[in-house]
Tab-separated table of C-alpha atoms and ligand atoms in Angstrom:
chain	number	residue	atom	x	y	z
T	9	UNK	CA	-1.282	32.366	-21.028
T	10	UNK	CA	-2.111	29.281	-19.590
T	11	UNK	CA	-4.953	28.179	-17.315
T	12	UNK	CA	-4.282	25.534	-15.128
T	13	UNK	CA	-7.299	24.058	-12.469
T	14	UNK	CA	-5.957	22.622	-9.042
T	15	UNK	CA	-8.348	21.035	-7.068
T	16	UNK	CA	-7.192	21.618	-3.253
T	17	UNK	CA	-8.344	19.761	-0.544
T	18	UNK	CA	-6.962	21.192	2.884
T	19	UNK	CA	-8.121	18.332	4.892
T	20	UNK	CA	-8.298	17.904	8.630
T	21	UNK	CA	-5.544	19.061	11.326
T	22	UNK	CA	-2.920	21.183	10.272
T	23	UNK	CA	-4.243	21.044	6.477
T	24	UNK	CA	-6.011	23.936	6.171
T	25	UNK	CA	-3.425	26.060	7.744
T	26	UNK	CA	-0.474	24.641	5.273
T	27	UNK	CA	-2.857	25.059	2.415
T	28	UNK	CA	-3.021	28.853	2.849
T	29	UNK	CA	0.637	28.855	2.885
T	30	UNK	CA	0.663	27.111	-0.402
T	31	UNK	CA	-1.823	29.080	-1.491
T	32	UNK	CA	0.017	32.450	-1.165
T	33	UNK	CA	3.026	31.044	-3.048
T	34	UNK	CA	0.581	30.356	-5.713
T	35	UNK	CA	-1.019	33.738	-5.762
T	36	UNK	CA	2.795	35.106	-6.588
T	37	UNK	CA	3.905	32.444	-9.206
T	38	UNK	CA	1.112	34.084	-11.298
T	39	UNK	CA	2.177	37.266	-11.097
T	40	UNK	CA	5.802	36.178	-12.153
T	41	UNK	CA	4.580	33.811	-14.690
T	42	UNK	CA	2.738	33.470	-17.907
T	43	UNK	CA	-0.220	31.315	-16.334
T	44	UNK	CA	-3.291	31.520	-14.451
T	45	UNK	CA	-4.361	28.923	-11.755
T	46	UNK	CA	-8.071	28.106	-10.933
T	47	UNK	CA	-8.235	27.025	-7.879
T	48	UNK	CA	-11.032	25.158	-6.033
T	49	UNK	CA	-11.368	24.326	-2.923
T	50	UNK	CA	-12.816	20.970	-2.178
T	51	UNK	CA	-13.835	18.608	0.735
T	52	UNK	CA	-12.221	15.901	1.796
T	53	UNK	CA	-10.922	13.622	4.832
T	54	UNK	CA	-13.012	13.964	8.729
T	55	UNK	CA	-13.915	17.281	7.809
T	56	UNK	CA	-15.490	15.983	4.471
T	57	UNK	CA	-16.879	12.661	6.474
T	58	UNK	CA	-18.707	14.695	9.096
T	59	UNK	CA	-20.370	17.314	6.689
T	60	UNK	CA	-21.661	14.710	4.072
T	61	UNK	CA	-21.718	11.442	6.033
T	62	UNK	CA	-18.412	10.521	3.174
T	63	UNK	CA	-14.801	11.435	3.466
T	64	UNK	CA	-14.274	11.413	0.017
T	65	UNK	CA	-17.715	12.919	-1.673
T	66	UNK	CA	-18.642	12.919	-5.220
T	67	UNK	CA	-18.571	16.542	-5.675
T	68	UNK	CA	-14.877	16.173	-4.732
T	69	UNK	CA	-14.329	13.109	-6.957
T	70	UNK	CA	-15.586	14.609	-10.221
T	71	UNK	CA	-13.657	18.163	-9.278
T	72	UNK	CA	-10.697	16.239	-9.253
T	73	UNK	CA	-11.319	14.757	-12.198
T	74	UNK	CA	-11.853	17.455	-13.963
T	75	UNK	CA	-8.978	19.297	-12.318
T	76	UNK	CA	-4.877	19.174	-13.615
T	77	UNK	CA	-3.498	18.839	-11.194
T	78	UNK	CA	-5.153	18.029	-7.005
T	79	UNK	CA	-3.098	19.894	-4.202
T	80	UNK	CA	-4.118	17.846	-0.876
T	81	UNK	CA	-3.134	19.152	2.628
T	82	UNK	CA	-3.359	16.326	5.519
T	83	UNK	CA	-6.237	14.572	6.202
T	84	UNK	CA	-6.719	12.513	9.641
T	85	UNK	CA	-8.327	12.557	13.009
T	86	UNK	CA	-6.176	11.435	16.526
T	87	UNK	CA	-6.823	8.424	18.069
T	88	UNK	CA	-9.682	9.627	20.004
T	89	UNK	CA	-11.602	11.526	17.025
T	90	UNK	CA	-10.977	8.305	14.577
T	91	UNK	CA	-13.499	6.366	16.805
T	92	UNK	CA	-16.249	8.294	16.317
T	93	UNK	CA	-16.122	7.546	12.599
T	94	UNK	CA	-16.998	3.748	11.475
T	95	UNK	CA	-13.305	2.110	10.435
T	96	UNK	CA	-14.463	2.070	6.966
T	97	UNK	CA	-15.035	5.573	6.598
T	98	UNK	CA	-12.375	7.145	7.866
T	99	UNK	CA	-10.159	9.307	6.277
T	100	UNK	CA	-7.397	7.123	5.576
T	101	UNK	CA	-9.469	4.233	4.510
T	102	UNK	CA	-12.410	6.577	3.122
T	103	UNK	CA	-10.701	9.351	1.266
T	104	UNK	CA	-6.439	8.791	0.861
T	105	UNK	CA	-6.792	5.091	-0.396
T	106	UNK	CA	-9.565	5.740	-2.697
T	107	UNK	CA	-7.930	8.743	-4.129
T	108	UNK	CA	-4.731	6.888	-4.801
T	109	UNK	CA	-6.929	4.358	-6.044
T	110	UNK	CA	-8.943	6.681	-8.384
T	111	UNK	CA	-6.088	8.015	-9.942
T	112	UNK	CA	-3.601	4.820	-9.388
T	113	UNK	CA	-0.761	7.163	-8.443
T	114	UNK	CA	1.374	4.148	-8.277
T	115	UNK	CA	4.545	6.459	-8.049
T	116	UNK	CA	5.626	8.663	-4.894
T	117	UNK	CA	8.267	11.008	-4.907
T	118	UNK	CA	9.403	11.395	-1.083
T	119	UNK	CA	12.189	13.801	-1.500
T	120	UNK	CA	14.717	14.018	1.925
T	121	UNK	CA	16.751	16.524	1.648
T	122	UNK	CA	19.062	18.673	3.420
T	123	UNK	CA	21.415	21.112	2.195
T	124	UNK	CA	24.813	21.477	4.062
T	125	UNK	CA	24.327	24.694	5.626
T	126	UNK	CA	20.630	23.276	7.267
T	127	UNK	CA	22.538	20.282	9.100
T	128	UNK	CA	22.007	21.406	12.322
T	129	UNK	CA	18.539	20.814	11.791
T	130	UNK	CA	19.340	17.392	11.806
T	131	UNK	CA	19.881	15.044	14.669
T	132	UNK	CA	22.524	13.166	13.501
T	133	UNK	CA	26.354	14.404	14.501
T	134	UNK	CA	27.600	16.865	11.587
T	135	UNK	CA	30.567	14.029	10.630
T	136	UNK	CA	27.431	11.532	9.766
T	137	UNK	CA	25.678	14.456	7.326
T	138	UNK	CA	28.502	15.179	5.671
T	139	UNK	CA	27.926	17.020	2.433
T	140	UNK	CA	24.202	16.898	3.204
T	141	UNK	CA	21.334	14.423	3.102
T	142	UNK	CA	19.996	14.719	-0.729
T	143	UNK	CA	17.955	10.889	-0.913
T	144	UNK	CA	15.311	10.761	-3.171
T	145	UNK	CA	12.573	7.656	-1.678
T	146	UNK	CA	10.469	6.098	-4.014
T	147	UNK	CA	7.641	4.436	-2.983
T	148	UNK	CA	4.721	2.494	-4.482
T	149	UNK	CA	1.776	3.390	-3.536
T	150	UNK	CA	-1.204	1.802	-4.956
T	151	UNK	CA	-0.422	-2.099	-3.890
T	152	UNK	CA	0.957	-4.284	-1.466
T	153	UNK	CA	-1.179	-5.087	1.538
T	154	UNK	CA	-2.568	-1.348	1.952
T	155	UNK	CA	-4.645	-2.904	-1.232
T	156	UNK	CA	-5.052	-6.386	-0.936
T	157	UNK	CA	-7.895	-8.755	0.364
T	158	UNK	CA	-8.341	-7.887	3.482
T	159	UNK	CA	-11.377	-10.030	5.891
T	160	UNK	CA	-11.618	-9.983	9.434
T	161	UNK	CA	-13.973	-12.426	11.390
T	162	UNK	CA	-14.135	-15.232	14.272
T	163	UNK	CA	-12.745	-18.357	13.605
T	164	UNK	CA	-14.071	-21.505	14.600
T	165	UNK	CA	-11.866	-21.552	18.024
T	166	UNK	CA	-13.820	-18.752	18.698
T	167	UNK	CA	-11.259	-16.071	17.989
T	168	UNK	CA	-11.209	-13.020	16.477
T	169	UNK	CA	-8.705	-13.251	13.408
T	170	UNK	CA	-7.536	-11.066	10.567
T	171	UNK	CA	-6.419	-12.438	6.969
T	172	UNK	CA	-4.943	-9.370	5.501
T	173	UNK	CA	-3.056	-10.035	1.705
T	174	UNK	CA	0.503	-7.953	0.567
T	175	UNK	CA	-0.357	-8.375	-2.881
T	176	UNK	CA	1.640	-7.295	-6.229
T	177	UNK	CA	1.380	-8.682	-9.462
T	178	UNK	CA	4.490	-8.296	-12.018
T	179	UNK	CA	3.357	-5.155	-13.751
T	180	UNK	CA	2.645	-3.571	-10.721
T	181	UNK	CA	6.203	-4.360	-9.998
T	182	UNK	CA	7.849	-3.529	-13.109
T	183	UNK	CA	5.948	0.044	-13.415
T	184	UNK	CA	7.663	1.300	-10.070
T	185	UNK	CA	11.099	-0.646	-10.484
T	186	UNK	CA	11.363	1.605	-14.209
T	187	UNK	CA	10.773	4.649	-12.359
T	188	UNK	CA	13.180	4.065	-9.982
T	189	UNK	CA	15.758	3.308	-12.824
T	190	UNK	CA	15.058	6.440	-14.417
T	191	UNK	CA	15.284	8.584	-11.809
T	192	UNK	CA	18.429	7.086	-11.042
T	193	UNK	CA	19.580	7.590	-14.259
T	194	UNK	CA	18.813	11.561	-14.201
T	195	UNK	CA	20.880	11.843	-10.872
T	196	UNK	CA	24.187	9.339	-9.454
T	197	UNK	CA	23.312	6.779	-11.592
T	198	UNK	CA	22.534	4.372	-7.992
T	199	UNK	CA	19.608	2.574	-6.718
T	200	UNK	CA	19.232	1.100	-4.404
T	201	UNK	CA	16.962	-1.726	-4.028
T	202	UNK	CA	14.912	-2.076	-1.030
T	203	UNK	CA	13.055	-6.006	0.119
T	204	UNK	CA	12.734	-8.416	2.232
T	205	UNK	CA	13.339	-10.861	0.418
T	206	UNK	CA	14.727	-13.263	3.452
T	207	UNK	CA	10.992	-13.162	4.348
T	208	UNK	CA	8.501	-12.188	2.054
T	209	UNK	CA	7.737	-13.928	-0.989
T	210	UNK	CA	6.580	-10.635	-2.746
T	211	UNK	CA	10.614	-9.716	-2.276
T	212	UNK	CA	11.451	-12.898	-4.275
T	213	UNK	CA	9.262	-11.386	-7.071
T	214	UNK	CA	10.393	-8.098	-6.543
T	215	UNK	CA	13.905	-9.363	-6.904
T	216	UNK	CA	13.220	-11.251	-9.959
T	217	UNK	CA	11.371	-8.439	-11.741
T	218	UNK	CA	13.827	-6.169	-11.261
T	219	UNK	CA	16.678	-8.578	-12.914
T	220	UNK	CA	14.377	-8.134	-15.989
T	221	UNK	CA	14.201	-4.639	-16.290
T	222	UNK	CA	18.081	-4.102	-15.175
T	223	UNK	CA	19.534	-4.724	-18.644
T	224	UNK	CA	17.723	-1.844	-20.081
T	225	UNK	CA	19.685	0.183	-17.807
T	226	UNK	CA	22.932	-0.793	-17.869
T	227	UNK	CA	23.917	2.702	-17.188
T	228	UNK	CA	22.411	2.464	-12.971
T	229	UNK	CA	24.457	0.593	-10.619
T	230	UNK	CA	21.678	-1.660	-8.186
T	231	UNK	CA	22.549	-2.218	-5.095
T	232	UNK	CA	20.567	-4.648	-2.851
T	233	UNK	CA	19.892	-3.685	0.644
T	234	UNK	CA	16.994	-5.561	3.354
T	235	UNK	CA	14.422	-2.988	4.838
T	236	UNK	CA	15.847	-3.455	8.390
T	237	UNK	CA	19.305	-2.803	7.383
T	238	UNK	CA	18.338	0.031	5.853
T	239	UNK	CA	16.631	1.740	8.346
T	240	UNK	CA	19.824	1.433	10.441
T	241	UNK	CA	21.841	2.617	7.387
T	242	UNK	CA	19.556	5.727	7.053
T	243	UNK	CA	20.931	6.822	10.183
T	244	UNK	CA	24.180	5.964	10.100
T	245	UNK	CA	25.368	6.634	6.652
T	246	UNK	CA	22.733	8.332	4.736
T	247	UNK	CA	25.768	9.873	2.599
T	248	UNK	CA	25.447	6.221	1.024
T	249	UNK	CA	21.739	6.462	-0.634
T	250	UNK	CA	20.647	8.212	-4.126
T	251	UNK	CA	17.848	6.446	-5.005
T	252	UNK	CA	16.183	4.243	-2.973
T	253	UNK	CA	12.574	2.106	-4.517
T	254	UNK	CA	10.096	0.063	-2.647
T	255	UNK	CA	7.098	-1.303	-2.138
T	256	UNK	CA	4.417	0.421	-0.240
T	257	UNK	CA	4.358	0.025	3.773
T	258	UNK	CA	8.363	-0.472	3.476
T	259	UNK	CA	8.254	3.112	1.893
T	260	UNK	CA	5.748	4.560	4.464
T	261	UNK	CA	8.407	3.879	7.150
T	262	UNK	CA	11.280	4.720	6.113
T	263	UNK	CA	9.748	7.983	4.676
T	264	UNK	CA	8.707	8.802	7.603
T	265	UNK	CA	12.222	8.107	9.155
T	266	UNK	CA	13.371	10.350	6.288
T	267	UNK	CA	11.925	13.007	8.026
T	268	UNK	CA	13.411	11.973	11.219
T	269	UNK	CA	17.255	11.996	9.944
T	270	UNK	CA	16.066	15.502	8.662
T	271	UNK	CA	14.479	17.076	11.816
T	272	UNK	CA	11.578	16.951	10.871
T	273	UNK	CA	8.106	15.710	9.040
T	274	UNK	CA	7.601	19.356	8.250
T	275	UNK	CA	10.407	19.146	5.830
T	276	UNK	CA	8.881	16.514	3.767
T	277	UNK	CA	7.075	17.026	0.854
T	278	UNK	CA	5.929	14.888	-1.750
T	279	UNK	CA	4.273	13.730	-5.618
T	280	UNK	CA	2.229	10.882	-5.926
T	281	UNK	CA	2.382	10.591	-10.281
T	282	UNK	CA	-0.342	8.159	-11.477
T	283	UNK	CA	-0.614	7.651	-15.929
T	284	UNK	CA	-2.918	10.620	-15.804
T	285	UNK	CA	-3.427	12.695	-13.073
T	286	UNK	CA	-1.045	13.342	-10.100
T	287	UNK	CA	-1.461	14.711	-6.672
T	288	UNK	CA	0.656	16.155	-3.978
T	289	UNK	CA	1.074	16.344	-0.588
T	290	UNK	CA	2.907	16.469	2.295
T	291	UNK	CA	4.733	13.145	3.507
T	292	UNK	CA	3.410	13.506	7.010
T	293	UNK	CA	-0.111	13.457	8.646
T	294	UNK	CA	-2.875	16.052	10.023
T	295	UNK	CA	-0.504	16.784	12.942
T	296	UNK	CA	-3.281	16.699	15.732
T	297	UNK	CA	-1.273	17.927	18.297
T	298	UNK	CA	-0.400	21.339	17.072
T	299	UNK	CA	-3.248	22.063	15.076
T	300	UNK	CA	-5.144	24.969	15.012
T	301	UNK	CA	-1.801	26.894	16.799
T	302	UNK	CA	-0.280	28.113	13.522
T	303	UNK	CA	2.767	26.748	14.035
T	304	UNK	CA	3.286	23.649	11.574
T	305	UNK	CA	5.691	23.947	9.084
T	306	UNK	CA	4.434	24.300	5.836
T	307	UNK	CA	7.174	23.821	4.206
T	308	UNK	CA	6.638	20.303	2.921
T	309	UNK	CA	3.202	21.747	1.575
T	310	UNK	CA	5.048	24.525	-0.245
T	311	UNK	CA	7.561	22.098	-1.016
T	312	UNK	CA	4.870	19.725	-2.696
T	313	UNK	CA	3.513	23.148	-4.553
T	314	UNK	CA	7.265	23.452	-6.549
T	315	UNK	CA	7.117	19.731	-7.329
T	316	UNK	CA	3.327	20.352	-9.087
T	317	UNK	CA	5.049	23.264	-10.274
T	318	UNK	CA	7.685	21.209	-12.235
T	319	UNK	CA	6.210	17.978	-12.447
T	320	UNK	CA	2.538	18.966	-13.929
T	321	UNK	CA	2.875	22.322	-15.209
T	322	UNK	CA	6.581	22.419	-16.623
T	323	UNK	CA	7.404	25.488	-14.287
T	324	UNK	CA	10.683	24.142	-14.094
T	325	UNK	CA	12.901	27.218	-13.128
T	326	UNK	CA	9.848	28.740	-11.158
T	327	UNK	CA	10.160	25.638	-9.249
T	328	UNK	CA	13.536	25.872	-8.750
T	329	UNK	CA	13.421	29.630	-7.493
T	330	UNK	CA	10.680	28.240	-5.205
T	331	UNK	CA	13.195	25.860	-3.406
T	332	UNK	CA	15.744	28.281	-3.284
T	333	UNK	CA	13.417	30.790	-1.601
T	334	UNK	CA	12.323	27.936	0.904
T	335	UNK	CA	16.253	27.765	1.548
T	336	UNK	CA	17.106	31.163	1.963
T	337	UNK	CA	14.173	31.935	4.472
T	338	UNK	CA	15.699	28.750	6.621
T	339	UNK	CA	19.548	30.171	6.058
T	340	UNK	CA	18.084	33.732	7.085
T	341	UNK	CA	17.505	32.280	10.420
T	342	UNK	CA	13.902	32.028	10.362
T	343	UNK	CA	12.299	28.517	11.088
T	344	UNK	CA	9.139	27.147	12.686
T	345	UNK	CA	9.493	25.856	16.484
T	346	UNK	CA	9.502	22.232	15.425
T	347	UNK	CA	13.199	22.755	14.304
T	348	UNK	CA	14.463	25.766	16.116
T	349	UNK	CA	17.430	25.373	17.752
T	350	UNK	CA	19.077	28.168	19.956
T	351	UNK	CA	19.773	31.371	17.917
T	352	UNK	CA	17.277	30.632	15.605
T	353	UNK	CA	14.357	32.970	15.253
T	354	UNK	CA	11.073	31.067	15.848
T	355	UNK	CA	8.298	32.504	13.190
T	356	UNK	CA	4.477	30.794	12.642
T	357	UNK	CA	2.886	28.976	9.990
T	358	UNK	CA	1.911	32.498	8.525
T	359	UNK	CA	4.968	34.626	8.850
T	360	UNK	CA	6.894	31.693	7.522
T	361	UNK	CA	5.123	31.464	4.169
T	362	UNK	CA	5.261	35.400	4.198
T	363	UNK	CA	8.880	35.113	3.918
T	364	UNK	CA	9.144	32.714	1.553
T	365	UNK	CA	6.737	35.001	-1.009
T	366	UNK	CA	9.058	37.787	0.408
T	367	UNK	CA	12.186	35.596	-0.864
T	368	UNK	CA	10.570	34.696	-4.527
T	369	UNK	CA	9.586	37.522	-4.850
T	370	UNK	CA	13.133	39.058	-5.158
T	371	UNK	CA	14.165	36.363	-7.814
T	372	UNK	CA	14.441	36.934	-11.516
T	373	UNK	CA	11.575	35.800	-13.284
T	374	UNK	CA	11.783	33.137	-15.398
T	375	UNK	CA	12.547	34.135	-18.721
N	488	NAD	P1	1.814	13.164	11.883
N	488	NAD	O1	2.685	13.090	10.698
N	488	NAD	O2	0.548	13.924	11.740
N	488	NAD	O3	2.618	13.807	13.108
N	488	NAD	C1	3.787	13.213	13.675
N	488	NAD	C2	4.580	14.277	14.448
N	488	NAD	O4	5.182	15.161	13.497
N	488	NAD	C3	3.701	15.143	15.342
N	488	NAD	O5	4.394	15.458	16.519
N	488	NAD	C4	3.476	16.391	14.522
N	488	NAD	O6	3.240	17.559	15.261
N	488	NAD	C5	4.766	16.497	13.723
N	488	NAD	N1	4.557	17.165	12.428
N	488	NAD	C6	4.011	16.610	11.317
N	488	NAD	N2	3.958	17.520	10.335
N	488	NAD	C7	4.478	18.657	10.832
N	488	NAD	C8	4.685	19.963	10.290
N	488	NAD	N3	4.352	20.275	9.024
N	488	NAD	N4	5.242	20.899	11.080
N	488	NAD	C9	5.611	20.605	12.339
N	488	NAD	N5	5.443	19.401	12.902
N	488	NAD	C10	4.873	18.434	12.150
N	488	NAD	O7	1.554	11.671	12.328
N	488	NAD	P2	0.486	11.068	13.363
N	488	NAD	O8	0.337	11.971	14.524
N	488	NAD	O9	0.899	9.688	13.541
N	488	NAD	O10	-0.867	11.048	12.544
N	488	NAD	C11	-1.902	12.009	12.683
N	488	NAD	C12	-2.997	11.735	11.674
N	488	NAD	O11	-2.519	11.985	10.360
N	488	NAD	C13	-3.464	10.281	11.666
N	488	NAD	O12	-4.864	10.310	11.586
N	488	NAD	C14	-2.856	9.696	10.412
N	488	NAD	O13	-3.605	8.653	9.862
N	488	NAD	C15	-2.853	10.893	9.509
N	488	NAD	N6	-1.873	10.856	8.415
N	488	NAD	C16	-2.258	11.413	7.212
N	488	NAD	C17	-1.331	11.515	6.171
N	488	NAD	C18	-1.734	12.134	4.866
N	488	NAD	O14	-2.668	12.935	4.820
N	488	NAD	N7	-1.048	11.828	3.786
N	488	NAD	C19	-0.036	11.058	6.358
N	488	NAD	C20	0.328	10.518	7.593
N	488	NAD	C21	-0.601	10.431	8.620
N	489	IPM	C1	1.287	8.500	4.276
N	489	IPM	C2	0.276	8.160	5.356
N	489	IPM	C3	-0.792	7.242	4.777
N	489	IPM	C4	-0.102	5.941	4.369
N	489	IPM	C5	-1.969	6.953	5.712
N	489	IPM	C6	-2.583	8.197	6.261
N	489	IPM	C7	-3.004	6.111	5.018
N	489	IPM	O1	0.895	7.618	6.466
N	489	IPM	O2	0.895	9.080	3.245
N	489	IPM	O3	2.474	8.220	4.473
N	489	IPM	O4	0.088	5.058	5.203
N	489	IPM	O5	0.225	5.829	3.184
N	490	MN	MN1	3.035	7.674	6.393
């Protein structure tokens, strides 16, 4: 029997109420499995910042760093709430950066991904989905200008300025460019490349990194596409991507348009691997404007639970029965309001992740 400790931190918004979800799931992968999960719950983001005066206290820190693997909900405030909390210290810049930064969980795994039979869930016309949307968006996540020098002041005109750095050095570069060539190499054998490199010097080095690594995979076909194309492309002929690696904000984007070309942010779940210690989370934010209703789809938080199941813990068929579940609870009919369509039955947060334990449940156990 193994013992595994997850540190969880729920978060703000919608967090909490995705978390239990998760949690549930968990609660049944023990009983079908030879392991035990400790699991503490930790805080972290505005709820963290207004209780201790820190979004992202020590208590929290050293938990994590004890822990095997961290399970993180959402963490953010809306636009109103974030000004009562100094810029520093808010979630985003208090607790998310500085726990990517901890751990330097330089690689994100932002699945999108959309069987056939879920299509209509997407807004694009069936002829565009084709066969499905199955992209796998990799995204680094501990440079670029989310990281570099950053000063703000008043200039001698007077004005009020910014001077904020994209900065990447070539290892930084090289790390995430060989994990995109990997995972490439375990699926179509295609990535594709995503820069600017019309515009932004940290493309050209990009670019020229990635011509070093490329002979030791002679195996993956590179294909070279700008970030503003591709957003367009994601649209129009998703059917084209496999792969697809970039640097941070680029990946923040077109993540999040991921989600779009899906249906929704609720299907979007993600793992952020760092040399030691990975997290996971859900691609999308703290969802202000439903919160508290139970009706967010925790899906991508459940999703984000099967890839800790396979990527920290070597569940790999448990995490496999997990997604199926997930899909058979959608192809049952069942779906939260943000993608119900007519005909479908609209459940909540709650009953949702009910039926997915209610699906797993049914499934052989791994052997
Ligand atoms: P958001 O991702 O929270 O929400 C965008 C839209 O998607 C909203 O209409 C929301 O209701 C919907 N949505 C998101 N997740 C959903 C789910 N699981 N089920 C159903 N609908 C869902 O983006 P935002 O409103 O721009 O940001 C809100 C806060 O979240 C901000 O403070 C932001 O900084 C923060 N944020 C945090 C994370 C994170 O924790 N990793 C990620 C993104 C944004
Ligand atoms: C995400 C979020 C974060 C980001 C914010 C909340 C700092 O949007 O995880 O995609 O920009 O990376
Ligand atoms: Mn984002």
């Amino acid at each position: 029997m193994k013992t595994y400790h997850i540190a969880a931190l729920a978060g703000d918004g919608i967090g909490p109420e995705i978390m239990a979800e998760a949690k549930k799931v968990l609660a049944l992968v023990e009983l079908r499995n030879p392991v035990k999960f400790v699991i503490e719950d930790l805080s972290f983001g505005g709820v963290a910042y207004f209780e201790t005066g820190d979004a992202f206290p020590e208590a929290t820190k050293l938990a994590c760093d004890k822990a095997d693997a961290i399970l993180k909900g959402t963490i953010g405030l809306s636009h109103e709430e974030s000004k009562k909390i100094p810029v520093e210290k808010q979630p985003e810049r208090g607790a998310l950066l500085p726990l990517r930064a901890r751990y330097q969980t330089f690689a994100n795994f932002r699945p999108v991904y959309l069987p056939k039979e879920l299509a209509h869930f997407s807004p694009l016309r069936p002829e565009i989905i084709g066969d499905g949307i199955d992209i796998m968006i990799i995204r680094e996540l501990v440079g670029g200008v989310y990281f570099g020098r950053k000063e703000r002041g008043v200039n001698k005109l007077g004005k009020r300025f910014v001077d904020e750095h994209l900065e990447y050095d070539e290892d930084q570069i090289r790390r995430i460019l060989k994990v995109g060539f990997e995972t490439a190499r375990s699926r179509k054998k295609v990535l594709h490349n995503i820069h600017k490199s019309n515009v932004l010097l940290s493309s050209v080095l990009w670019n020229e990194v990635l011509e070093e690594v490329a002979p030791q995979y002679r195996d993956v076909t590179v294909k070279h596409m700008l970030v503003d194309s591709a957003a367009t492309a994601l649209c129009l002929n998703p059917g084209q991507f496999d792969v697809m690696v970039m640097e941070n904000l680029f990946g923040d984007i077109l993540s999040d348009q991921g989600g779009g070309i899906l249906g929704s942010l609720g299907l979007m779940p993600s793992a952020c691997m760092g040399p030691d210690k990975a997290y996971y989370e859900p691609s999308h934010g703290s969802a202000p404007d439903i919160a508290g209703k139970n009706i967010a789809n925790p899906y991508s938080m459940i999703g984000s639970v099967a890839m800790m199941l396979e990527m920290s813990f070597g569940l790999k068929e448990e995490a496999k029965n997990l997604w199926a579940a997930l899909k058979t609870v959608f192809a049952s009919g069942f779906t939260t309001p943000d993608l119900a369509r007519g005909g479908d039955k609209q459940i909540s947060t709650g009953a949702f992740g009910d039926k997915v334990v209610e699906a797993l449940s049914k499934m052989p156990k791994p052997e």
